[in-house]
Structure formats: structure tokens, C-alpha cells
Protein backbone atom coordinates (compact mmCIF):
# COMPACT_ATOMS: atom_id res chain seq x y z
CA MET A 1 77.84 112.55 111.41
CA VAL A 2 77.89 116.11 110.09
CA SER A 3 78.74 117.39 113.57
CA LEU A 4 81.68 114.98 113.74
CA LEU A 5 82.91 116.13 110.31
CA GLN A 6 82.68 119.77 111.41
CA GLN A 7 84.83 119.00 114.44
CA LEU A 8 87.42 117.21 112.30
CA ILE A 9 87.86 120.20 109.97
CA GLN A 10 87.36 122.95 112.56
CA ASP A 11 90.84 124.49 112.16
CA ALA A 12 90.56 124.69 108.36
CA TRP A 13 87.00 126.02 108.70
CA GLN A 14 88.17 128.84 110.99
CA ASN A 15 91.01 129.74 108.61
CA ALA A 16 88.58 129.87 105.68
CA ALA A 17 86.12 132.01 107.67
CA PHE A 18 88.95 134.42 108.56
CA GLU A 19 89.64 134.80 104.82
CA GLY A 20 85.95 135.50 104.16
CA ILE A 21 85.28 132.10 102.62
CA SER A 22 81.95 130.55 103.57
CA MET A 23 81.83 126.80 104.04
CA ASP A 24 79.20 124.21 104.86
CA CYS A 25 79.31 120.55 105.83
CA LEU A 26 76.84 117.93 104.73
CA GLY A 27 76.63 114.20 104.63
CA LEU A 28 75.83 112.37 101.44
CA ALA A 29 76.40 108.99 99.89
CA SER A 30 77.14 108.39 96.24
CA ILE A 31 77.05 104.59 96.19
CA GLN A 32 74.60 102.30 97.91
CA ALA A 33 76.53 99.16 98.73
CA THR A 34 74.39 98.08 101.68
CA GLN A 35 70.78 97.95 102.81
CA SER A 36 69.42 98.68 106.25
CA GLY A 37 68.27 95.81 108.39
CA LEU A 38 67.85 94.71 112.00
CA ILE A 39 69.71 92.26 114.20
CA GLU A 40 68.68 90.94 117.58
CA VAL A 41 71.10 91.38 120.48
CA ASN A 42 70.05 90.25 123.97
CA GLY A 43 66.41 90.24 122.87
CA GLU A 44 66.58 93.81 121.55
CA LYS A 45 66.36 94.68 117.85
CA ILE A 46 68.96 97.20 116.75
CA PRO A 47 69.69 98.78 113.34
CA ALA A 48 72.26 97.00 111.20
CA LEU A 49 73.68 96.96 107.68
CA ARG A 50 73.16 94.15 105.21
CA GLY A 51 75.57 93.50 102.40
CA HIS A 52 77.87 90.83 100.99
CA ARG A 53 81.38 89.81 102.05
CA LEU A 54 83.98 90.71 99.47
CA SER A 55 85.92 87.48 100.04
CA ASP A 56 83.16 85.04 99.09
CA GLY A 57 80.03 87.06 98.23
CA GLN A 58 78.02 85.55 101.09
CA PRO A 59 75.29 87.73 102.66
CA LEU A 60 76.31 89.46 105.88
CA THR A 61 74.40 91.57 108.41
CA VAL A 62 76.47 93.57 110.89
CA TYR A 63 76.08 96.30 113.48
CA PRO A 64 78.55 99.00 112.43
CA GLY A 65 78.63 100.76 115.81
CA GLU A 66 77.55 104.22 116.87
CA VAL A 67 78.74 107.37 115.16
CA PRO A 68 79.77 109.64 118.03
CA ALA A 69 78.15 113.08 118.22
CA ARG A 70 81.48 114.58 119.30
CA LEU A 71 85.05 113.77 118.39
CA PRO A 72 86.36 111.33 121.04
CA GLY A 73 89.24 112.44 123.25
CA GLN A 74 92.80 111.09 123.08
CA ALA A 75 92.10 108.37 125.69
CA PHE A 76 89.46 106.77 123.42
CA TRP A 77 91.87 106.19 120.55
CA GLY A 78 94.48 104.44 122.69
CA ALA A 79 91.90 102.29 124.50
CA ALA A 80 90.24 101.20 121.26
CA GLY A 81 93.53 99.87 119.86
CA LEU A 82 93.67 102.66 117.29
CA SER A 83 96.53 105.04 116.57
CA VAL A 84 96.10 108.70 115.79
């Protein structure tokens, strides 16, 4: 996740470095709203998040997806139904 953040702010980071400003990226969480858990998909256990739905407070366990190591290219965002 830190690598992805670094890629997102790369231009600003380079500008700061040019001005002699040192920067660092780190990942941290300030609120724990979920717990880790496991779900079974096709007989394989994969990491998931457990929490509660906001609409009715019922427990919910979901697979949030993978955090990419690198910032996806333009084609990814269009194919995923997302706009940039």
C-alpha cells in the first residue's frame, strides 16, 4: 500500500525533493472499524474483513480485493467501470 501511495504522489514528492524537502510515506490506521477474518471461496480460505453494515447493523464478512503493488494503467480504470 505504501508503494501505491508513493506512486500517487510521485510528482509532488519530486518537487519537494528538488526544494530540499525530505518526505516519507507510511501506512497507518487511526480507527479500527473492522476485524480480520477468513472466507471460503472455491474451497480456498482467503483473508477477509469482518464488520457491520451501516444500514442495519448486521454482521458482514467481505473480501475487499487486492491492493495493487503498482498504480494500474489507464486501461484498468475504464474496464473496471471507474472514472479517473
